[in-house]
Every structure is written in structure tokens, then in C-alpha cells.
Amino acid sequence: MRFLILLLAALACPRLVAQQPQANLIPNPDFSDAKNPLAGWRVDFPFESFYTNNVKYVKADNQQGKTCAAVVLPPGIAGNQGGKVETALVKVEPGATYRVEVDCMTFDFSAKLEVEVWSHDPKPDQKRGIFRIPAADDHPAMAMCYRAQVPDPPAASKKWSTTGREFTVPETVTISGEDQKPEYISIKAVVYAATPNGGKSYFTNFHLFKIKPGAASTAPSTPQ
């Protein structure tokens, strides 16, 4: 009886269902893990020529009441390679539509925010770098297959602001001549500026919401 009442209420008020909070897919999105604030974050890139020292520049911080990651660049770095933080790789649904949001306080620099979609690399012997990442405990060698640029946050801002956008993951991608499905997704914040000076930028609240499933999830099942 209770189930019937809830069902009738949902049908009468569909907005109640639509207003259920969405699940954020990014682990430790605000660097608030008590044991390790950088748990789940990718900050060490010894296989990328521009970012071999990146791990030295990223630390956990707290700014204006928000736990966050600080990218602290010494003189000469911002105008050359810059610094970055990247989320963990999380499973992605091909063809689904997502929304990404990130809180930024660029402080001394400028920043680029990017969504990157990955699939297994059919040529894992290729050199690793920005577009090809090595295998890890939870994924094989990966190749980037799609990228969505997020609107830039205000440069050299001393206040927190939020940037974000919606995007749709391709149903299929072609890597090294092979058709395959997107498998993982990540969000990247890159810090840079045309300056020889050192400085800091801050990032937190990385959110990734699935707002519309792919065609394969919504297609009616075929009787066997």
C-alpha cells in the first residue's frame, strides 16, 4: 500500500523525482579527506616532459573557508610549462550527457579547465605523454579520445568563482584506426601565465554529474 501511495505521488508530482540531488562522480572532490587530502588525485607525471616536477608544486590548502588544492609555482615555471591537478579517472557512459563544475581562485595566474575522455590504448607500446597515459592498478594504458574545454575562470582573481558546462560523450571513438567505446573521464585544471614570477592558484569542488543517459541506456530492451 505504501509503495502505491509513493508511486501515485511521484506520478502526480514528477518534479519531486527530478529534484533529487545528483551524485557527484568525482572522488574526494574538495580535498577534504582527513587522512590524505590529495587522495585520488593525479599530480605526479614523470612520463610527461613538461610536468616531470609537477608533484612538487601541488599541496593541500584551505582558502577562505574552502579545503582545496594549491598549485604553487616557483619563478620561471608559469611562463614555461605551468602546473596542474587532475582528478581520478572515473567510468564514463558512452553517449551520455554530463555537467562539470569547478571552483577556482586563480590568484596570481590564469587557468584552463578541461574534461578529458579516455579509452584503452590499442598500441600500449607508444610513448606516454599528455595524450597517452600509462597503465595503473585500476586501468590499462589509455589514450585520450575526446576533450571538452570549460569556460576560463577570471584570471588573477582573489575571489572564488565557479565555472562549468554541459557536454555529451561520443558513442564511439576511433583510436589508431580502431573503433571502440569511451571508457573513462577526468577533469584537469592547468595553471599558467606569461610571467617570470612565482605565485599560486587554488581549485576545489570538482563536480561531475550525469544529467542524461546515453542512447544504449534508454533504448527499450529486446525480448529474447
XYZ file of C-alpha atoms in Angstrom:
224
model
C 0.000 0.000 0.000
C 2.818 2.387 0.894
C 4.530 1.677 -2.444
C 1.301 2.509 -4.280
C 0.972 5.809 -2.419
C 4.575 6.781 -3.252
C 4.089 5.807 -6.884
C 0.907 7.890 -7.190
C 2.672 10.843 -5.537
C 5.581 10.606 -7.992
C 3.214 10.477 -10.960
C 1.249 13.439 -9.653
C 4.370 15.466 -8.877
C 7.118 14.430 -11.320
C 9.210 17.430 -10.289
C 9.786 15.749 -6.921
C 11.670 12.992 -8.721
C 13.578 15.405 -10.955
C 14.744 17.419 -7.933
C 16.564 14.522 -6.293
C 20.211 15.527 -5.729
C 22.577 14.292 -8.398
C 25.525 12.096 -7.481
C 28.952 13.648 -7.899
C 31.146 11.117 -9.699
C 34.492 12.631 -8.630
C 36.081 11.036 -5.536
C 37.382 13.403 -2.837
C 36.183 16.398 -4.906
C 37.015 19.059 -2.302
C 40.292 17.695 -0.906
C 38.647 17.075 2.462
C 39.908 13.524 3.015
C 41.115 13.636 6.615
C 43.961 11.150 6.166
C 45.210 12.341 2.779
C 43.665 15.481 1.223
C 45.154 14.582 -2.172
C 43.785 11.023 -2.130
C 42.553 10.032 -5.574
C 44.167 12.996 -7.316
C 46.734 12.703 -10.080
C 49.527 15.216 -9.564
C 52.678 13.228 -10.410
C 53.500 12.955 -14.131
C 57.070 11.662 -14.583
C 56.123 10.451 -18.094
C 55.212 13.981 -19.305
C 58.200 16.125 -20.295
C 56.569 19.430 -19.278
C 55.342 18.163 -15.912
C 58.103 15.965 -14.519
C 58.354 18.183 -11.410
C 54.638 18.889 -11.082
C 54.230 16.823 -7.907
C 56.486 19.325 -6.112
C 54.126 22.200 -6.889
C 50.795 20.803 -5.608
C 49.719 20.761 -1.976
C 46.542 20.715 0.090
C 45.402 24.072 1.456
C 42.482 25.957 2.955
C 41.499 29.301 1.466
C 38.571 31.482 2.510
C 36.942 28.561 4.291
C 37.352 26.013 1.495
C 39.599 22.979 1.541
C 41.387 22.999 -1.797
C 44.461 22.169 -3.833
C 47.073 24.889 -4.191
C 49.292 24.911 -7.275
C 52.358 26.803 -6.070
C 54.745 27.620 -8.914
C 58.300 28.920 -8.398
C 59.677 31.721 -10.593
C 60.078 30.800 -14.257
C 57.583 27.922 -14.296
C 54.249 29.642 -15.005
C 55.524 31.137 -18.260
C 57.005 27.857 -19.469
C 55.275 24.599 -18.566
C 52.922 25.685 -15.768
C 51.371 23.275 -13.260
C 48.225 21.185 -12.979
C 45.933 18.910 -10.987
C 43.845 16.097 -12.474
C 41.005 14.098 -10.966
C 40.960 10.343 -10.777
C 39.777 8.529 -13.893
C 36.130 7.539 -13.392
C 33.967 5.276 -15.516
C 32.044 7.058 -18.275
C 28.897 6.079 -20.164
C 29.214 6.413 -23.961
C 26.653 8.817 -25.404
C 25.635 10.239 -22.014
C 25.407 13.969 -21.276
C 27.269 15.312 -18.245
C 27.764 18.597 -16.445
C 31.102 19.645 -14.963
C 31.646 22.390 -12.366
C 34.837 23.568 -10.633
C 35.517 26.288 -8.050
C 38.594 28.357 -8.903
C 40.593 31.185 -7.349
C 43.381 31.882 -9.822
C 45.051 34.459 -7.541
C 48.386 35.068 -9.332
C 47.848 33.262 -12.632
C 45.381 32.165 -15.304
C 43.853 28.707 -15.632
C 42.405 26.342 -18.204
C 39.850 23.696 -17.232
C 39.341 20.669 -19.463
C 37.278 17.498 -19.466
C 39.149 14.558 -20.986
C 37.663 11.241 -22.079
C 39.817 8.124 -22.394
C 39.697 4.641 -23.889
C 42.134 1.745 -23.751
C 45.141 2.270 -25.997
C 45.365 -0.366 -28.760
C 49.068 0.498 -29.018
C 50.282 0.478 -25.403
C 53.906 0.407 -26.554
C 53.590 4.010 -27.807
C 55.404 6.715 -25.809
C 53.379 8.012 -22.863
C 52.552 11.717 -22.511
C 49.618 14.145 -22.317
C 47.505 12.180 -24.791
C 48.604 8.665 -23.780
C 48.907 7.683 -20.131
C 50.496 4.540 -18.687
C 48.620 1.662 -17.111
C 47.834 1.816 -13.395
C 46.366 -0.586 -10.847
C 42.810 0.332 -11.862
C 43.130 0.849 -15.631
C 45.173 -0.237 -18.667
C 47.275 2.090 -20.810
C 44.879 4.779 -22.028
C 44.606 7.164 -24.978
C 42.638 10.415 -24.955
C 39.682 10.231 -27.343
C 37.660 13.389 -26.595
C 38.214 16.747 -24.885
C 35.745 19.448 -23.808
C 37.015 22.923 -22.908
C 35.391 24.522 -19.842
C 34.969 28.344 -19.838
C 38.008 30.053 -18.330
C 37.681 31.365 -14.771
C 38.653 35.017 -14.143
C 42.426 35.451 -14.261
C 44.370 36.727 -11.247
C 41.195 36.679 -9.156
C 41.372 36.873 -5.368
C 37.794 35.549 -5.032
C 36.293 32.099 -5.547
C 34.243 31.636 -8.708
C 32.605 28.631 -10.354
C 32.978 27.625 -13.970
C 31.204 24.779 -15.737
C 29.457 23.445 -18.825
C 27.496 20.521 -20.218
C 28.878 18.107 -22.807
C 27.952 14.821 -24.450
C 30.406 11.942 -24.613
C 30.714 10.322 -28.076
C 29.059 6.936 -28.539
C 32.157 5.572 -30.275
C 35.673 6.823 -30.960
C 38.496 5.808 -33.281
C 41.993 5.312 -31.850
C 44.873 4.219 -34.071
C 42.360 3.106 -36.681
C 40.283 1.025 -34.269
C 36.657 1.803 -33.327
C 35.964 1.464 -29.619
C 33.905 2.867 -26.756
C 34.920 5.690 -24.392
C 35.726 4.178 -21.008
C 36.930 6.796 -18.519
C 36.630 10.512 -17.858
C 38.720 13.024 -15.888
C 38.853 16.772 -15.196
C 42.065 18.780 -15.433
C 42.990 22.258 -14.158
C 46.112 23.780 -15.742
C 47.800 26.875 -14.273
C 49.863 29.238 -16.457
C 50.722 32.916 -17.053
C 53.068 34.986 -19.221
C 55.198 35.969 -16.261
C 58.648 35.085 -14.850
C 57.276 35.448 -11.323
C 56.178 32.740 -8.964
C 52.744 32.512 -7.363
C 49.706 30.388 -6.532
C 46.288 29.303 -7.790
C 43.594 27.339 -5.952
C 40.948 24.795 -7.011
C 38.229 22.783 -5.290
C 34.719 21.328 -5.574
C 35.268 19.370 -8.784
C 31.789 18.125 -9.721
C 30.779 15.756 -12.485
C 27.069 14.943 -12.841
C 25.406 12.670 -15.392
C 22.295 14.559 -16.474
C 21.147 12.403 -19.393
C 21.918 8.738 -20.131
C 23.209 7.522 -23.456
C 21.025 6.001 -26.162
C 22.017 2.470 -25.186
C 20.662 3.019 -21.653
C 17.350 4.475 -22.793
C 16.666 2.051 -25.673
C 13.857 -0.455 -24.949
C 15.058 -3.984 -24.263
C 14.576 -6.586 -26.976
C 12.696 -9.736 -25.923
C 14.854 -12.855 -26.111
